[in-house]
PDB file of C-alpha atoms in Angstrom:
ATOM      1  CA  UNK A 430     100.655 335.841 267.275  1.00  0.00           C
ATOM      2  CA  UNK A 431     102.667 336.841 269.985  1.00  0.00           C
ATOM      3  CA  UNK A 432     106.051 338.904 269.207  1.00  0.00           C
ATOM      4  CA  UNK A 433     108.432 340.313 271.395  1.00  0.00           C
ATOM      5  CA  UNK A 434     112.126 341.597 271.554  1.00  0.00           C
ATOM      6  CA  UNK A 435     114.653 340.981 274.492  1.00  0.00           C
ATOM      7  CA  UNK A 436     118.330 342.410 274.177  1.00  0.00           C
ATOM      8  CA  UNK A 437     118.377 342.724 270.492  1.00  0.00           C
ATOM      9  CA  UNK A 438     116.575 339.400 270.127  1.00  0.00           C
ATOM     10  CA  UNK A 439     113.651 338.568 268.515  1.00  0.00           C
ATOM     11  CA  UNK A 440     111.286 335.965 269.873  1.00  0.00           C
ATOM     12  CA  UNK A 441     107.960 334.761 267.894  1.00  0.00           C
ATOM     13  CA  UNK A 442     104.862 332.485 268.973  1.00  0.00           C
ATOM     14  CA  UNK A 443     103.002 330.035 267.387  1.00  0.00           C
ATOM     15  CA  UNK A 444      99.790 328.168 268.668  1.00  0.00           C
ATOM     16  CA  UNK A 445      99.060 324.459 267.957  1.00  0.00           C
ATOM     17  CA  UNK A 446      95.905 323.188 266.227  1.00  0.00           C
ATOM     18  CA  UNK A 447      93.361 320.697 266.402  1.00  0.00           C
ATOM     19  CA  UNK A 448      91.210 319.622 263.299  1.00  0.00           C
ATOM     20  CA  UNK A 449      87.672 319.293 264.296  1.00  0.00           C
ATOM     21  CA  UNK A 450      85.994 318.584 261.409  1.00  0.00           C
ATOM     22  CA  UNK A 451      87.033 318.324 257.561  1.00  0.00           C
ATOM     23  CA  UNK A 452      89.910 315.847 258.089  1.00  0.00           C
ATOM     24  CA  UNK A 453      90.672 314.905 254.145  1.00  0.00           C
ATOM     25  CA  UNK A 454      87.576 316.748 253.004  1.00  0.00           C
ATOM     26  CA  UNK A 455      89.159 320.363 253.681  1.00  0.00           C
ATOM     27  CA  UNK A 456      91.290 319.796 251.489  1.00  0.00           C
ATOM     28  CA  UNK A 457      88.630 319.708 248.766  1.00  0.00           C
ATOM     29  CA  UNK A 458      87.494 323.463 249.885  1.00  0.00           C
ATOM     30  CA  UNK A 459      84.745 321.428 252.523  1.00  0.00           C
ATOM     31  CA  UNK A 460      84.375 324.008 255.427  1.00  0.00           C
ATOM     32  CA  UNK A 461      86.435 322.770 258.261  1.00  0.00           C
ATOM     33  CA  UNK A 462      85.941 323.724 261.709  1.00  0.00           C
ATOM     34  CA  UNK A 463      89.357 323.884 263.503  1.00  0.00           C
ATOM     35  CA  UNK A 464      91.110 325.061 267.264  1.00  0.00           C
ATOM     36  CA  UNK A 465      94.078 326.215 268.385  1.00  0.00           C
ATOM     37  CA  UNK A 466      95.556 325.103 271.618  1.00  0.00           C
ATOM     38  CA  UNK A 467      97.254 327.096 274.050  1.00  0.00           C
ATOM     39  CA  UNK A 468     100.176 324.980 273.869  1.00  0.00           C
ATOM     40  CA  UNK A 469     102.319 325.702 270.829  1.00  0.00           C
ATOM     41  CA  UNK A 470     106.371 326.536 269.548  1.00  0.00           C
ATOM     42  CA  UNK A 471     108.597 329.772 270.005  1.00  0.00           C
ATOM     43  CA  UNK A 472     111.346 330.733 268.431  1.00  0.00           C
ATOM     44  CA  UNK A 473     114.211 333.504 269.000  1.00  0.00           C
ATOM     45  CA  UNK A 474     116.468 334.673 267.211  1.00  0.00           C
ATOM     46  CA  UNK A 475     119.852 336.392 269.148  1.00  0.00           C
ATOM     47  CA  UNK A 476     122.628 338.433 266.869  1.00  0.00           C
ATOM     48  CA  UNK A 477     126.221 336.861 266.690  1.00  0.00           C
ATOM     49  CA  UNK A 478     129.326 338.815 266.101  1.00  0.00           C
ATOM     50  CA  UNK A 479     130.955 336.471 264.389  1.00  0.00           C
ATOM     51  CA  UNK A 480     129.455 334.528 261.046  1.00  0.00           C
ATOM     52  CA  UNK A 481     128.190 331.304 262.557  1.00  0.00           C
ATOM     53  CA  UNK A 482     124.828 330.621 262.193  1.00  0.00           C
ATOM     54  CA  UNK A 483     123.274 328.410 265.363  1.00  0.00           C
ATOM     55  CA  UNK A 484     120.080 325.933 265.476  1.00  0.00           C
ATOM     56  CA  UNK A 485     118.990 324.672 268.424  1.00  0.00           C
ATOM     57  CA  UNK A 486     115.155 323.040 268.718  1.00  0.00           C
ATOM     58  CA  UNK A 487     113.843 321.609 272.239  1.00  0.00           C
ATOM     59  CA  UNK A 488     111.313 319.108 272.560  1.00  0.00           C
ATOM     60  CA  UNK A 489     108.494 319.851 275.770  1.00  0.00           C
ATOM     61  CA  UNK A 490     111.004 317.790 278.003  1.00  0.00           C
ATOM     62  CA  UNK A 491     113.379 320.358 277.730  1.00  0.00           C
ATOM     63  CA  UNK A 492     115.937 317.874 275.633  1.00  0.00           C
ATOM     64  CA  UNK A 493     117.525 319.247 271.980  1.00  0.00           C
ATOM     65  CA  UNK A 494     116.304 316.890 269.187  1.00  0.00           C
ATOM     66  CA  UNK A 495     117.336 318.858 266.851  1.00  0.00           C
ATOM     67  CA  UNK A 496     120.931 320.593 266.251  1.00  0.00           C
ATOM     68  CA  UNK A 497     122.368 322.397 262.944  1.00  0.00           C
ATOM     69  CA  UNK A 498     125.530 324.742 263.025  1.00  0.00           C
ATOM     70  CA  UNK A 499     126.457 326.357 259.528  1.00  0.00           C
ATOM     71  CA  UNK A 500     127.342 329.818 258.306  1.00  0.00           C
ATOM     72  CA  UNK A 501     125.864 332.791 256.705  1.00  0.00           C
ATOM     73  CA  UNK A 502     127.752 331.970 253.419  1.00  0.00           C
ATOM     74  CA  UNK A 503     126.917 328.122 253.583  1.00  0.00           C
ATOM     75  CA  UNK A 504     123.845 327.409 255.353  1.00  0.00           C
ATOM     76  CA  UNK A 505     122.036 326.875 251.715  1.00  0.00           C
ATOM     77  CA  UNK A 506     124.477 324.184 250.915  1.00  0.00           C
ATOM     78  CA  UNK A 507     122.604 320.581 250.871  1.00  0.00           C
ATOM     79  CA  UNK A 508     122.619 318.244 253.557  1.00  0.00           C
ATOM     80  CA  UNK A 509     122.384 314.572 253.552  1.00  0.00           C
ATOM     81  CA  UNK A 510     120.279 314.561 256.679  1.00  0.00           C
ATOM     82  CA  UNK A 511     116.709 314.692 255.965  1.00  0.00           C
ATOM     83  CA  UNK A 512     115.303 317.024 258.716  1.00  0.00           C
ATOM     84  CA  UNK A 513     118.390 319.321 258.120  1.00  0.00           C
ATOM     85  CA  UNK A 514     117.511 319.567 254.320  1.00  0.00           C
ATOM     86  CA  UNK A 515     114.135 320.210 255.109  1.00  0.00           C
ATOM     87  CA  UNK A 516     114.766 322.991 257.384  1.00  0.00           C
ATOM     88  CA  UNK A 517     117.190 324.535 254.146  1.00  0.00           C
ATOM     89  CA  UNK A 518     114.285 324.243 251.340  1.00  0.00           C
ATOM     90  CA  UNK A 519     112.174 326.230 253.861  1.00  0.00           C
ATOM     91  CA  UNK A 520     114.603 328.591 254.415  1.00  0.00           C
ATOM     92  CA  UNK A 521     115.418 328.492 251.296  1.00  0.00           C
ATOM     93  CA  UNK A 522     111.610 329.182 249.828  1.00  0.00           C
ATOM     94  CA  UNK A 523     111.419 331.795 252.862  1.00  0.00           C
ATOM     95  CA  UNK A 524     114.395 333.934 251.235  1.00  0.00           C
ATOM     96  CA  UNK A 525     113.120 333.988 247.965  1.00  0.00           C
ATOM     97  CA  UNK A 526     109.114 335.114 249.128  1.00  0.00           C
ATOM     98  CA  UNK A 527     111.020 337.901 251.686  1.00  0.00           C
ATOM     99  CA  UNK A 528     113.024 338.920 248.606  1.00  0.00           C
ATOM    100  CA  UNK A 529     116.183 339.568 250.759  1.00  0.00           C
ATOM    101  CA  UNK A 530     118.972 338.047 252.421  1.00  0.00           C
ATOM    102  CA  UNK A 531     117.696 337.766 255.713  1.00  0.00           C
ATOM    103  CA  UNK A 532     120.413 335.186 256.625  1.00  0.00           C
ATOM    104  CA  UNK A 533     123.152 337.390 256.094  1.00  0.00           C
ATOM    105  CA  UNK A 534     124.374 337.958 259.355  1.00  0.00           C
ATOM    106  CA  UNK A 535     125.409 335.178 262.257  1.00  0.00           C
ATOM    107  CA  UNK A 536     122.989 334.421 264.875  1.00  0.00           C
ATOM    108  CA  UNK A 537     121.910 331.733 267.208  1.00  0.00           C
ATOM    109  CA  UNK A 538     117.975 330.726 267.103  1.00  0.00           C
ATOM    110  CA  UNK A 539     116.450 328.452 269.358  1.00  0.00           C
ATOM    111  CA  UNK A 540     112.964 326.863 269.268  1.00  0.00           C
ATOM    112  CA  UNK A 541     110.919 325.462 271.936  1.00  0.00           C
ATOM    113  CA  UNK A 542     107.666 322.782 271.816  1.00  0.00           C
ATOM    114  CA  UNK A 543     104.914 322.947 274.355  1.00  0.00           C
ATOM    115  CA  UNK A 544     103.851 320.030 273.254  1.00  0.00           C
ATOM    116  CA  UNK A 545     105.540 316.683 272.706  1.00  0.00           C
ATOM    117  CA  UNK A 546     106.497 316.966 268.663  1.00  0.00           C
ATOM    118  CA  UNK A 547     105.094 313.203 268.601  1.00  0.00           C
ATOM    119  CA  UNK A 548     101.812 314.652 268.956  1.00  0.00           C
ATOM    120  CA  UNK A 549     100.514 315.766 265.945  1.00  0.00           C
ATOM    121  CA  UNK A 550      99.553 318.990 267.127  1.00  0.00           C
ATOM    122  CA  UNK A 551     100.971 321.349 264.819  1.00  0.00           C
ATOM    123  CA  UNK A 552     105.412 320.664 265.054  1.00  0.00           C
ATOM    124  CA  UNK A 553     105.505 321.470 260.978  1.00  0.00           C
ATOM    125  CA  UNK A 554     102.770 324.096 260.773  1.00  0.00           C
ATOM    126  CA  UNK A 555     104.269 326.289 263.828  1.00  0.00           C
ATOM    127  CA  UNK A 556     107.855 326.059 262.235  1.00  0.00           C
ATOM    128  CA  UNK A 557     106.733 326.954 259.397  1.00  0.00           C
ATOM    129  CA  UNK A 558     104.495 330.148 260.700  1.00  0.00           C
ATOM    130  CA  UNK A 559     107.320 331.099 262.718  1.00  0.00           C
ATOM    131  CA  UNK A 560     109.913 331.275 259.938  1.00  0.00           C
ATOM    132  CA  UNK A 561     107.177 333.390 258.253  1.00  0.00           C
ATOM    133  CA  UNK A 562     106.747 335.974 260.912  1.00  0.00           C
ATOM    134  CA  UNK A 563     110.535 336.253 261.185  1.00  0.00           C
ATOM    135  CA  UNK A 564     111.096 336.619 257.682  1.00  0.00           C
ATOM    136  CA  UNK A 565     107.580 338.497 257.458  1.00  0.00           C
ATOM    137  CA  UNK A 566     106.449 336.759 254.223  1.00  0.00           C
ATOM    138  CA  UNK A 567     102.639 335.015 253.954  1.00  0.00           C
ATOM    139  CA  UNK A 568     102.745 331.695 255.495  1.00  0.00           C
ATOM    140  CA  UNK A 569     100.557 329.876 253.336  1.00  0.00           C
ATOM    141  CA  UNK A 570     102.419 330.025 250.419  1.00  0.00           C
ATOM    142  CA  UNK A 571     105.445 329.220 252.346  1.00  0.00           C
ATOM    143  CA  UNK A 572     103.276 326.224 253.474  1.00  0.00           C
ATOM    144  CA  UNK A 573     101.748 325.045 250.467  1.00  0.00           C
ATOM    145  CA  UNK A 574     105.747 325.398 248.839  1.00  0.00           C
ATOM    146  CA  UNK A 575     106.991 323.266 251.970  1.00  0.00           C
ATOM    147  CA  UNK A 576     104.616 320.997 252.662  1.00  0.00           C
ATOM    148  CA  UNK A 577     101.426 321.123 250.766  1.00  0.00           C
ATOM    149  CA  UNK A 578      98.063 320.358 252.934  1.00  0.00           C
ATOM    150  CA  UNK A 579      95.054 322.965 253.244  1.00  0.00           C
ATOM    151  CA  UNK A 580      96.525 325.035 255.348  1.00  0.00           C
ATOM    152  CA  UNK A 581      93.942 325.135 258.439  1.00  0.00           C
ATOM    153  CA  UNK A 582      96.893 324.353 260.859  1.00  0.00           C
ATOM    154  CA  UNK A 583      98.757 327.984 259.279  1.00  0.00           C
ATOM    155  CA  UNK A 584      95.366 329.984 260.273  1.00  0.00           C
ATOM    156  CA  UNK A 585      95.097 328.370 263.893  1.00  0.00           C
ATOM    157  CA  UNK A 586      98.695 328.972 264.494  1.00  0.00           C
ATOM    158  CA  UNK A 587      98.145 332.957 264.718  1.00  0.00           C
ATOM    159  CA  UNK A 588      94.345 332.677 265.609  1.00  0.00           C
ATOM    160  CA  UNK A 589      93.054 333.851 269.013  1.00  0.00           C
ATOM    161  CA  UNK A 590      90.701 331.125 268.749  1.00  0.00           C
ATOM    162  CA  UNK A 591      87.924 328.714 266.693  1.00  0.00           C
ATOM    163  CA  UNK A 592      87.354 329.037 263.600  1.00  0.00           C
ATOM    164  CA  UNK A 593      86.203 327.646 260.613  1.00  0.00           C
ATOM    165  CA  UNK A 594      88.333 327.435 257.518  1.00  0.00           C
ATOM    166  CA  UNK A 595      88.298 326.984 253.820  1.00  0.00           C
ATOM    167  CA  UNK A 596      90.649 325.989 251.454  1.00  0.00           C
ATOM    168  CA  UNK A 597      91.999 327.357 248.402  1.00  0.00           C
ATOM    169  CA  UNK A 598      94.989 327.319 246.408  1.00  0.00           C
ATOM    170  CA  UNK A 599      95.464 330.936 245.746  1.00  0.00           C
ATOM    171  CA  UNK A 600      93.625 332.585 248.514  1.00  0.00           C
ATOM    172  CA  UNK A 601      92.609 330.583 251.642  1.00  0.00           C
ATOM    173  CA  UNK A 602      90.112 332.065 254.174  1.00  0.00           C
ATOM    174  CA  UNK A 603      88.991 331.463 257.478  1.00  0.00           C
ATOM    175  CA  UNK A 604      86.216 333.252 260.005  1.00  0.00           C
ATOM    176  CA  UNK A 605      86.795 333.452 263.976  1.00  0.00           C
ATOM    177  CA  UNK A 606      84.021 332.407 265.611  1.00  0.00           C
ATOM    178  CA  UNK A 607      82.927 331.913 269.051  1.00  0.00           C
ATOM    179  CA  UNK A 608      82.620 328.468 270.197  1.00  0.00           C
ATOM    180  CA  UNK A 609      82.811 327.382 273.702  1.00  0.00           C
ATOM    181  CA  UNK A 610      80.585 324.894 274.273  1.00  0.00           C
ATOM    182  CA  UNK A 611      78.223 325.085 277.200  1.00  0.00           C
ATOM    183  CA  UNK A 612      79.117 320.810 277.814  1.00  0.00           C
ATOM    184  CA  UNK A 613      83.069 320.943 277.600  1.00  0.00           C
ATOM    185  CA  UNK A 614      83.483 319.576 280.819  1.00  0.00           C
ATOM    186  CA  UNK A 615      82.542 316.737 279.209  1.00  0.00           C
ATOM    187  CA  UNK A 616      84.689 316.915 276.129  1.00  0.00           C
ATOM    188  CA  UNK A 617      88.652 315.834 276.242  1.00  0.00           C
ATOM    189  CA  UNK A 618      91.170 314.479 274.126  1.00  0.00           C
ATOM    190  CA  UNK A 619      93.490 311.176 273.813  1.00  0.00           C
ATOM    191  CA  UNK A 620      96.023 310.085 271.941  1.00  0.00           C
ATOM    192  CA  UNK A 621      96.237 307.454 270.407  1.00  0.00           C
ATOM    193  CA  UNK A 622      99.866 306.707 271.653  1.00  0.00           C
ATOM    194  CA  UNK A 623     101.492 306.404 267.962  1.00  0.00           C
ATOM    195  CA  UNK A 624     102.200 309.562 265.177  1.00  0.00           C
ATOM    196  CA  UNK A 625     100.112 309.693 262.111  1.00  0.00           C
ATOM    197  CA  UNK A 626     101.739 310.696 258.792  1.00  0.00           C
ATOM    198  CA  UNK A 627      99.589 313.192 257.598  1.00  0.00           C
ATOM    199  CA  UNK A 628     100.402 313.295 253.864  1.00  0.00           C
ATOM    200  CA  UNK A 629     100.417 309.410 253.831  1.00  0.00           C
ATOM    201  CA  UNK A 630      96.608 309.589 255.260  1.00  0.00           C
ATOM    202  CA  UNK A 631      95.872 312.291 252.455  1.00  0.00           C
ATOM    203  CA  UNK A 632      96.872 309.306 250.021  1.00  0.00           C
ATOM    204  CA  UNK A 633      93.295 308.076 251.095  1.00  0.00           C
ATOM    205  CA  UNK A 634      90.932 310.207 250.183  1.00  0.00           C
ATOM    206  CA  UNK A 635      89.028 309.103 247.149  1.00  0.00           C
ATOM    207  CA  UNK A 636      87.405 312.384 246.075  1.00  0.00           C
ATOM    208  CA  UNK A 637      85.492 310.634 243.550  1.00  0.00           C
ATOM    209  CA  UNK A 638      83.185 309.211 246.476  1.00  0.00           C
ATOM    210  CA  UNK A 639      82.560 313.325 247.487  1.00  0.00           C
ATOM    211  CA  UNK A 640      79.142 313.728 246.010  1.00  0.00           C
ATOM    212  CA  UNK A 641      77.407 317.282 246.378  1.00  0.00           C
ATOM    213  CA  UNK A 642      75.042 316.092 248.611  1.00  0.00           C
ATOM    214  CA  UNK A 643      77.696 314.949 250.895  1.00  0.00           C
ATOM    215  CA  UNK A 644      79.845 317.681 250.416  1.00  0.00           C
ATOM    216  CA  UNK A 645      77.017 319.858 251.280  1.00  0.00           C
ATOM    217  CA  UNK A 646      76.001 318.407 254.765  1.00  0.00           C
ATOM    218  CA  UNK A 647      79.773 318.391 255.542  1.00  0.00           C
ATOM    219  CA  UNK A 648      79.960 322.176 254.714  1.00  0.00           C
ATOM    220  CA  UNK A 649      76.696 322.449 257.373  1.00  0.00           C
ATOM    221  CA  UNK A 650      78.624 320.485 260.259  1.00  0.00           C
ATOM    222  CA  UNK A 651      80.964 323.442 261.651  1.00  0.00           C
ATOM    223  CA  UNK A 652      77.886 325.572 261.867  1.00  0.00           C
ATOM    224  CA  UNK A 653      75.665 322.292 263.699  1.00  0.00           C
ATOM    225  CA  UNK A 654      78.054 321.866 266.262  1.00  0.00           C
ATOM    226  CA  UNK A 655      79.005 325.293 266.842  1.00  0.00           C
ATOM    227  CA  UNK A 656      75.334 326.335 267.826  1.00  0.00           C
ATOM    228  CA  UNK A 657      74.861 322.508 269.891  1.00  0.00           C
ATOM    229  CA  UNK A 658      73.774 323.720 273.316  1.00  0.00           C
ATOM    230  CA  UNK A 659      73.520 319.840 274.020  1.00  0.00           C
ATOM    231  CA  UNK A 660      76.037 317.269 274.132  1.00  0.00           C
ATOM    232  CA  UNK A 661      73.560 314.725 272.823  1.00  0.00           C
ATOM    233  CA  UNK A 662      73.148 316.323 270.074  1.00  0.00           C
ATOM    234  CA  UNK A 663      76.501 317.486 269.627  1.00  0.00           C
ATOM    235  CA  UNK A 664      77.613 313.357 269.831  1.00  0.00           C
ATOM    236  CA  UNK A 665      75.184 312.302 267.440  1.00  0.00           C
ATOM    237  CA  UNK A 666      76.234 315.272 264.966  1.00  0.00           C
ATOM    238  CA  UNK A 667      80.552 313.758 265.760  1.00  0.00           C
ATOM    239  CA  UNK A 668      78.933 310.128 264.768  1.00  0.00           C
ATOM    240  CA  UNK A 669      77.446 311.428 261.883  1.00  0.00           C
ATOM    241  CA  UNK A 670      80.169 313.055 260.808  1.00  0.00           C
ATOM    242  CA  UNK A 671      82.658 310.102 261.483  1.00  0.00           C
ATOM    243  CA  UNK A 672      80.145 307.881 259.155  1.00  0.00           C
ATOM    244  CA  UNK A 673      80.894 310.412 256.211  1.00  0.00           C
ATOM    245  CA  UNK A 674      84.457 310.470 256.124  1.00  0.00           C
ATOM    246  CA  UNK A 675      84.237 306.450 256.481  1.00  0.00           C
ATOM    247  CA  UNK A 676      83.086 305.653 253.468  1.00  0.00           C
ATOM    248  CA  UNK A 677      85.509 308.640 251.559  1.00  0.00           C
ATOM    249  CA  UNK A 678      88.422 306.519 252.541  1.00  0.00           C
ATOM    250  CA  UNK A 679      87.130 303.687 252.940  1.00  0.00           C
ATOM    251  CA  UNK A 680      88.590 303.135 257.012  1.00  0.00           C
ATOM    252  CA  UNK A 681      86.169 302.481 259.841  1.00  0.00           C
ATOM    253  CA  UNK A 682      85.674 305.115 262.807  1.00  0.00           C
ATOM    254  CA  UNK A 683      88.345 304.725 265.495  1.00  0.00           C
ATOM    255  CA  UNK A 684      85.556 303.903 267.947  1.00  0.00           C
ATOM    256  CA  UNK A 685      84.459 300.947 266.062  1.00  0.00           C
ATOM    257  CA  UNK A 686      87.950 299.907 266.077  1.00  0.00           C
ATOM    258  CA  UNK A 687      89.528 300.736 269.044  1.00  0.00           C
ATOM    259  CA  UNK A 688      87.247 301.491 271.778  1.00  0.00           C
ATOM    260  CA  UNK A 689      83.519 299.802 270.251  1.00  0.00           C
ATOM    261  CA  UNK A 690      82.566 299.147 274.022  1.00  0.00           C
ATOM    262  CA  UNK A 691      82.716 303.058 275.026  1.00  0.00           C
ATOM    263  CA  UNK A 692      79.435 304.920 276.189  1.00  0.00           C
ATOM    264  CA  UNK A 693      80.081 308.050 274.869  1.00  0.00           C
ATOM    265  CA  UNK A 694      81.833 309.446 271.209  1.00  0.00           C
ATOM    266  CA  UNK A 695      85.121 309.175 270.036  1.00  0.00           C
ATOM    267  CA  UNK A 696      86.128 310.669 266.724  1.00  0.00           C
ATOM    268  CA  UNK A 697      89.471 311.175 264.632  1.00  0.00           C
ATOM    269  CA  UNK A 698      91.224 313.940 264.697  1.00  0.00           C
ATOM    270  CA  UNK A 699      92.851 315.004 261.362  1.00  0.00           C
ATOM    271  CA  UNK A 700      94.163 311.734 259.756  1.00  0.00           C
ATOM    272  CA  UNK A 701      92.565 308.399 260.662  1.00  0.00           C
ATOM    273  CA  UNK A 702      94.657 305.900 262.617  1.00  0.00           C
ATOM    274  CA  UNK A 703      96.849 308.033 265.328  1.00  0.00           C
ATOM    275  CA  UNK A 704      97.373 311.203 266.995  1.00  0.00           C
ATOM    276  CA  UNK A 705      94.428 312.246 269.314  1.00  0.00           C
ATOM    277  CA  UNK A 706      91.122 311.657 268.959  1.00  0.00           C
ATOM    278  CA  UNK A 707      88.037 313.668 270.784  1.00  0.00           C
ATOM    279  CA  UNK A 708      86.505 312.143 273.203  1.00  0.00           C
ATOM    280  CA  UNK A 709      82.893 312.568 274.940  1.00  0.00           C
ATOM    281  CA  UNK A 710      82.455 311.833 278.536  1.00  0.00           C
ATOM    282  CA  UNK A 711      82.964 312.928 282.063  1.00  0.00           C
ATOM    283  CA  UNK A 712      86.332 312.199 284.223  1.00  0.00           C
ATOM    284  CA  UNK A 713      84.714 308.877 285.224  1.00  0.00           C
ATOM    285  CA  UNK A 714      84.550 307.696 281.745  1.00  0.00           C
ATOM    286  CA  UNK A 715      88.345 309.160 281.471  1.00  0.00           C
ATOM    287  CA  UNK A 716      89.531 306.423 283.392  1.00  0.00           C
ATOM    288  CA  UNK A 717      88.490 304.020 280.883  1.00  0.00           C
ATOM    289  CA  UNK A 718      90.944 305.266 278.448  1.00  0.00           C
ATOM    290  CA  UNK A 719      93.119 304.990 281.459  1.00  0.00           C
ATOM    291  CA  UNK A 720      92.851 301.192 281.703  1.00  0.00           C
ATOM    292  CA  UNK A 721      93.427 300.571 278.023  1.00  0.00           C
ATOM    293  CA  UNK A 722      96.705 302.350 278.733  1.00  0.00           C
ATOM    294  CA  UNK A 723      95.953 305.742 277.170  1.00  0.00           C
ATOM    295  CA  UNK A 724      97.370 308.240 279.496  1.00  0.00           C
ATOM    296  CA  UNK A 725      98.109 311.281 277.892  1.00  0.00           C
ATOM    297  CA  UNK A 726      94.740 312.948 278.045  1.00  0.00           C
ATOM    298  CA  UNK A 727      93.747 316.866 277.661  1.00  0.00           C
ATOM    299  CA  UNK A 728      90.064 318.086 279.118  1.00  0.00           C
ATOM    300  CA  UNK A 729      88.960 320.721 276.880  1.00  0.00           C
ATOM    301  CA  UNK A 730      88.390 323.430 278.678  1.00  0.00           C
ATOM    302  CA  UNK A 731      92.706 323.718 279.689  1.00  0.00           C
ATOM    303  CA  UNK A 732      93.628 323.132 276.129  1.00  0.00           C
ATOM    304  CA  UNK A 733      91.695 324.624 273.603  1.00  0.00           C
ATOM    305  CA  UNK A 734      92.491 328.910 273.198  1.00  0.00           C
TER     306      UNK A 734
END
């Protein structure tokens, strides 16, 4: 978490997040072993003298996609746009954790993406830890009020770097560890040129299919790939681990789907069927992502924190 104050104005940091392992599954309490990124979404928030209140958010191209201009005394009013209302019921749930009228004054806040908010790499989960730092109430709950999910994206937004989370309703946890693999030259990430809807995905998960001797070896994972010293093993432990969550929800692995004639791993990243996926390879086997017109690609090593 990164917070700062320039001129009266207070500014707030956020880090995107990549799922690495536990996509559906963590939401079950399965141990999920999750980055953040160093790219991620700020927010500040400058005092007005008059009552207006100001909302300006910028996409990574610099360009406003979002715009909202209310007042202190009606910015809880509904709105029939859908993004706008969303923003309200988490201000809205925000007010009522911090206990006070935080929005009681005018003021202009702006918010800026690293990272295109197409991406999937944490547009919901940073707004949402930002409001909470400004409004200093526990993010979680203002996550699991606003938008449900496990919550691994909340931890990695303030985290410094890995770590490996569990779920829980009323008290989530999560351990830093230190993973930096000794291979991750040879590890990068794609995407997979279209958004996924993460609570549609959810929609898949038959838990009924999560027997305890699958939910234990998924619990093992984080630790297996966090100690890998080879990327051999470390591929067949992805590929193992892609096999599980196929048959909970009953999709095959994005490699066997997309890119069967690759030479190295690809898995899923969060929920099957967009946003990135990781990848396994050196820059020569890049370019074959390349070619299948794939072209927004992240090595490891300059994205992960």
């Amino acid at each position: 978490m990164k917070v700062s104050q320039i001129e009266h104005s207070l500014q707030f940091y956020a880090n995107g997040k990549f799922l690495i392992t536990g996509e559906y599954v963590v939401l079950d309490g399965v141990r999920g072993l999750a980055v953040p990124l160093n790219l991620g979404q700020r927010i500040q928030i400058t005092p007005r003298t008059d009552q207006a209140i100001i909302w300006k958010s910028f996409n990574a191209d610099g360009g406003i996609w979002f715009h909202w201009q209310t007042t202190v005394n009606s910015w809880s009013e509904s709105s029939s746009d859908s993004v706008t209302q969303k923003l309200i019921d988490i201000l809205k749930h925000a007010q009522e954790l911090a206990g006070s009228f935080i929005l009681d004054k005018g003021c202009e806040i702006t918010m800026h993406l690293d990272f295109d908010r197409q991406f999937g790499m944490g547009s919901s989960s940073t707004l949402i830890s930002l409001i909470a730092q400004w409004f200093q109430v526990d993010p979680y709950t203002l996550q699991f009020q606003s938008f449900g999910g496990s919550g691994y994206d909340i931890a990695c937004a303030t985290s410094n770097g890995p770590i490996v989370y569990r779920y829980h309703p009323e008290q989530p946890c999560y351990k830093s560890i230190d993973f930096d693999p000794n291979f991750k030259d040879d590890l990068f990430f794609v995407y997979l040129n279209q958004k996924q809807d993460s609570r549609q995905s959810i929609a898949r998960f038959d838990k009924d299919l999560l027997s305890e001797n699958v939910r234990i070896r998924l619990n093992q994972i984080p630790d297996l790939l966090v100690s890998c010293k080879d990327l051999i093993e470390f591929e067949n432990i992805l590929h193992e681990h892609e096999q599980l969550i196929s048959r909970l929800i009953g999709l095959e692995p994005v490699q066997k789907v997309l890119f069967n004639d690759y030479t190295g791993v690809v898995k899923s990243l969060g929920g099957w069927g967009g946003d990135f996926v990781l990848a396994t390879g050196d820059e020569v086997k890049q370019e074959y992502f390349n070619k299948k017109g794939y072209d927004v690609i992240y090595k490891w090593k300059d994205i992960v924190l």
